[in-house]
Coordinates of C-alpha atoms in Angstrom, one line a residue:
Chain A
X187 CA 89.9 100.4 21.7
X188 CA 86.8 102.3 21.7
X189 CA 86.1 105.0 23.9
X190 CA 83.1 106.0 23.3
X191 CA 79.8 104.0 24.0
X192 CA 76.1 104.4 24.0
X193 CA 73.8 102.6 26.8
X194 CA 70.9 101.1 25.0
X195 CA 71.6 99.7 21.8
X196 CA 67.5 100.1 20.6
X197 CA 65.0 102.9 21.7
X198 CA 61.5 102.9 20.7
X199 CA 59.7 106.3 20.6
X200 CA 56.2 107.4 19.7
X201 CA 56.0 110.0 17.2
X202 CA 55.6 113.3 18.4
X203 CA 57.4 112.8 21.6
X204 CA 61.1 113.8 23.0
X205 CA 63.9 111.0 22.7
X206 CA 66.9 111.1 24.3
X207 CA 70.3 108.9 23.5
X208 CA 72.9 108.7 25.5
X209 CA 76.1 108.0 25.4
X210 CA 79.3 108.0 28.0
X211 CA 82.9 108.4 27.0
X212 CA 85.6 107.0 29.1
X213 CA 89.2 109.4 27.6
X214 CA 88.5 112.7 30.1
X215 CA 91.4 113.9 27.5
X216 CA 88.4 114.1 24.8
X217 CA 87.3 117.4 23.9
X218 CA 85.6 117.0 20.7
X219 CA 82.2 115.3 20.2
X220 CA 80.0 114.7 17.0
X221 CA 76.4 112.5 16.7
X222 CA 75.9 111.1 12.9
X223 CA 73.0 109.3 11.5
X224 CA 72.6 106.4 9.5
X225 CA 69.5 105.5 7.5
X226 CA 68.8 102.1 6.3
X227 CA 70.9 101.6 3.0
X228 CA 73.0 105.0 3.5
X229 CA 76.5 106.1 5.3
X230 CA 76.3 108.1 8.3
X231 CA 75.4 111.5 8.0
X232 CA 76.6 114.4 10.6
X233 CA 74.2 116.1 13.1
X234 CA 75.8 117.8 15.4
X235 CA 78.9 118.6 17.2
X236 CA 80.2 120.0 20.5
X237 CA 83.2 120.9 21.9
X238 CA 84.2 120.8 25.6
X239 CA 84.1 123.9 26.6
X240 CA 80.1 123.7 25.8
X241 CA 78.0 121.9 28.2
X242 CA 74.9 122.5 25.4
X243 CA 74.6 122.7 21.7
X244 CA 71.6 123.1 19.4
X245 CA 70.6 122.7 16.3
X246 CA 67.3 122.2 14.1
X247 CA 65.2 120.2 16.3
X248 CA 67.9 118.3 17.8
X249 CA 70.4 119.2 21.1
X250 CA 73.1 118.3 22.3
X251 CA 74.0 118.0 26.2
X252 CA 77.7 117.6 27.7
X253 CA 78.3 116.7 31.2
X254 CA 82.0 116.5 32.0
X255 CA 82.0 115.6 35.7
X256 CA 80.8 112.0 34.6
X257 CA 81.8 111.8 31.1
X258 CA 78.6 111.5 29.3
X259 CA 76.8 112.9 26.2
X260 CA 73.3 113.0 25.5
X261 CA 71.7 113.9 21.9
X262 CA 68.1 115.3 22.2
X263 CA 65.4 114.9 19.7
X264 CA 62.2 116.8 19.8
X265 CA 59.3 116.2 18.5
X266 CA 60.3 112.5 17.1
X267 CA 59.0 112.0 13.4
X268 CA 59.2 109.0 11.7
X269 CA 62.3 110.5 9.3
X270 CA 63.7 110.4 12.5
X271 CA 64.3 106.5 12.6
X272 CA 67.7 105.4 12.2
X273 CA 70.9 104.2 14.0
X274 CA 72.6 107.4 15.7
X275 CA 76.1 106.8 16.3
X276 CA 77.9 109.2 18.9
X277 CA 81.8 109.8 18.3
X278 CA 85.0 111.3 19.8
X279 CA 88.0 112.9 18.0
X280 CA 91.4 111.0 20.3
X281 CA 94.4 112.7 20.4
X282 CA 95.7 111.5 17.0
X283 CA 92.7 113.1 15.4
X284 CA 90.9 110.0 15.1
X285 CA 87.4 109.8 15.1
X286 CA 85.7 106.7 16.9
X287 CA 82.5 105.3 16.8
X288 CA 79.9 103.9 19.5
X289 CA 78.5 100.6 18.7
X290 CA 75.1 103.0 17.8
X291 CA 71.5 103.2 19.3
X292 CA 68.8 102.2 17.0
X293 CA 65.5 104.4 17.3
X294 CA 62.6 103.3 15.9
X295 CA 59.5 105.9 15.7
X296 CA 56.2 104.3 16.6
X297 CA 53.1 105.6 14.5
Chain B
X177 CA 75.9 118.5 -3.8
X178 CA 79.2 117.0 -2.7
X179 CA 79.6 113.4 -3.1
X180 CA 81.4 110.1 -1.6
X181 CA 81.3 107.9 -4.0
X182 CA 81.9 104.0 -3.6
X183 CA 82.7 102.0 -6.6
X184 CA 80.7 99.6 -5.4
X185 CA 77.7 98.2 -3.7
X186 CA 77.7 94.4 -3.2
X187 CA 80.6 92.2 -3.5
X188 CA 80.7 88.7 -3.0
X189 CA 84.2 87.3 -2.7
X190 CA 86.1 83.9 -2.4
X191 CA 88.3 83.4 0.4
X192 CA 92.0 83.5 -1.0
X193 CA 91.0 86.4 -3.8
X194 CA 92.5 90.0 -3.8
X195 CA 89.7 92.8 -3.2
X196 CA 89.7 96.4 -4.5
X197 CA 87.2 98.8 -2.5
X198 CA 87.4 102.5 -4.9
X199 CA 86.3 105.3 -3.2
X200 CA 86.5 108.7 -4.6
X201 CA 85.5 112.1 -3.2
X202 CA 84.8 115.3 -5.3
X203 CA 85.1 117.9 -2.1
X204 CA 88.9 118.4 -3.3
X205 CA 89.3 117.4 0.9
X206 CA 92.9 116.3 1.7
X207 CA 91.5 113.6 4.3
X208 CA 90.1 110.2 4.1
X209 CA 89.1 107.4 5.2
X210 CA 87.9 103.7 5.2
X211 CA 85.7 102.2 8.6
X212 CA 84.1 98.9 8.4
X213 CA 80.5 98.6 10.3
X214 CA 79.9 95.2 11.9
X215 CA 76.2 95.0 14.3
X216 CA 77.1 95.5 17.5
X217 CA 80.6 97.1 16.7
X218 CA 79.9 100.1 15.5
X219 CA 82.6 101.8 13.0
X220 CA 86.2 100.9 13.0
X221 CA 88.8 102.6 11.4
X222 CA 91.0 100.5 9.1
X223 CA 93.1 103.5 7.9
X224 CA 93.4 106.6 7.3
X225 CA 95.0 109.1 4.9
X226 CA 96.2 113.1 5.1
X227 CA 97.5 113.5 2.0
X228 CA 98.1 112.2 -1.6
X229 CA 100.9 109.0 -0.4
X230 CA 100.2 109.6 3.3
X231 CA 98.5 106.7 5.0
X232 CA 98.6 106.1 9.0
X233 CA 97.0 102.6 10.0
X234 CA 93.7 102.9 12.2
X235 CA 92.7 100.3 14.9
X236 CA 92.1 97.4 12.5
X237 CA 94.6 97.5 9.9
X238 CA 95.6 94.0 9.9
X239 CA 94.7 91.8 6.3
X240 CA 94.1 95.3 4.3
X241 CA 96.6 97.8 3.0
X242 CA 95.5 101.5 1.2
X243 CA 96.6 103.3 -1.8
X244 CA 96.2 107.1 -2.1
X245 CA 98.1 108.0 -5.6
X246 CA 95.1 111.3 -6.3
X247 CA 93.9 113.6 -3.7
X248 CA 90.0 112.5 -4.8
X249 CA 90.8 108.8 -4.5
X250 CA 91.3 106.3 -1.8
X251 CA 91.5 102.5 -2.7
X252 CA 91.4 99.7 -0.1
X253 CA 93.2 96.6 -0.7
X254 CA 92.5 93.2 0.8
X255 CA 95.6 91.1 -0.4
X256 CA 94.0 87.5 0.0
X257 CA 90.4 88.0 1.7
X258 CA 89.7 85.7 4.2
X259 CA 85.6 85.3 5.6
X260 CA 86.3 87.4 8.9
X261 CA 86.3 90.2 6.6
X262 CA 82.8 89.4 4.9
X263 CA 81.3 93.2 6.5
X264 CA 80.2 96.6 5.3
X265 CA 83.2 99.1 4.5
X266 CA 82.9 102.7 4.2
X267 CA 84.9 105.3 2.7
X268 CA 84.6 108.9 4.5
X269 CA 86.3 112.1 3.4
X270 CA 86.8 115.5 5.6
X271 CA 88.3 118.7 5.3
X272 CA 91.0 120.3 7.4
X273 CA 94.6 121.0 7.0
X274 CA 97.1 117.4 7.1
X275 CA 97.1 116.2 10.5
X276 CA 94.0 118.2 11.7
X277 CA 91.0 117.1 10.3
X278 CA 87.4 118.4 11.4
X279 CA 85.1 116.2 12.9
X280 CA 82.7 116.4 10.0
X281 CA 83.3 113.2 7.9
X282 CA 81.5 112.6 4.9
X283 CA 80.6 109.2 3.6
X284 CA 79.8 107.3 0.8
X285 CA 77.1 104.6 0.8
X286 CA 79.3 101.9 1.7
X287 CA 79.8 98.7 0.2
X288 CA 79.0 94.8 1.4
X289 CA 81.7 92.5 1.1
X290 CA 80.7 88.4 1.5
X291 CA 83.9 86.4 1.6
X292 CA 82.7 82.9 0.8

């Protein structure tokens, strides 16, 4: 089943400002998060990872928050631009070295 | 530029028929992968192979089977397609050494399936 799941399945940002995705996990086993991508017409494409002995991850423009204590993951945008739009999927690696999916948060970058 | 490459793009299907998905990777990675994408669903796996003749079943391998006979190719087979299977598959490849992969998949572009 899946063990990983995001909280709003559509987020609306204007461009230029911060978004924020969440996600919660519900295996306190899981130690090994990812956030991919997915443009219209294209497979997923990897962001960014994070391992639990992080609490915080950053990359180009994008972070990535861990908290633990409650099992949830948040993947930070700044400065939304409109390449930005897309379906961002968070994902956990089980203990069979499976990766699975949320059902994905569709952002959509007002002009 | 490395490359997942899915044979192809649309399929459209009657129910009954046997369905090839091809899917080959030029990364020379030993792992891969097929996931079908439904709204609302996310990514499944379907299954999942280590190695050239390895395959482990995923969480939905029921009405599909997998054939891994070269370490760049990873076929997925759906015996007699039925309409619950009209969906978008994707093939993934990752490094890693057999039985530890990295979270880093790769994937191709995926292909629609309609099963009429």
């Amino acid at each position: 089943g899946e063990s990983v799941g995001l909280h709003l399945p559509t987020l609306s940002v204007q461009e230029g400002d911060n978004s924020i995705i969440n996600c919660a996990y519900s295996n306190s086993a899981s130690d090994y998060f990812i956030w991919y991508k997915q443009e219209s017409g294209k497979g997923p494409q990897f962001i960014i990872d994070i391992r639990s002995n992080m609490d915080k991850r950053q990359g180009q423009r994008v972070t990535v928050l861990l908290n633990k204590t409650v099992k949830h993951l948040s993947l930070q945008i700044a400065a939304t631009q409109p390449g930005d739009s897309a379906v961002y999927f968070c994902a956990d690696l089980d203990n069979d070295y499976k990766l699975s999916f949320g059902a994905g948060t569709t952002v959509t970058v007002r002009a | 530029d490395v490359k997942v490459t899915q044979s192809s793009r649309y399929l459209v299907k009657r129910t009954g028929e046997k369905v090839f998905l091809e899917c080959v990777q030029d990364m020379d990675h030993e792992n891969m992968f097929w996931y079908r994408q439904d709204p609302g669903l996310g990514l499944r796996l379907i299954y999942f192979s280590y190695d050239v003749k390895m395959k482990e079943k995923g969480d939905i391998p029921e009405g599909y089977s997998v054939s891994r006979e070269k370490k760049e190719r990873f076929s997925l087979i759906l015996e007699s397609a039925s309409t619950n299977q009209t969906s978008m598959y994707l093939c993934a490849s990752s490094q890693g050494l057999a039985g530890v992969p990295t979270g880093e998949l790769f994937f191709g572009e995926g292909s629609r399936l309609t099963v009429l």
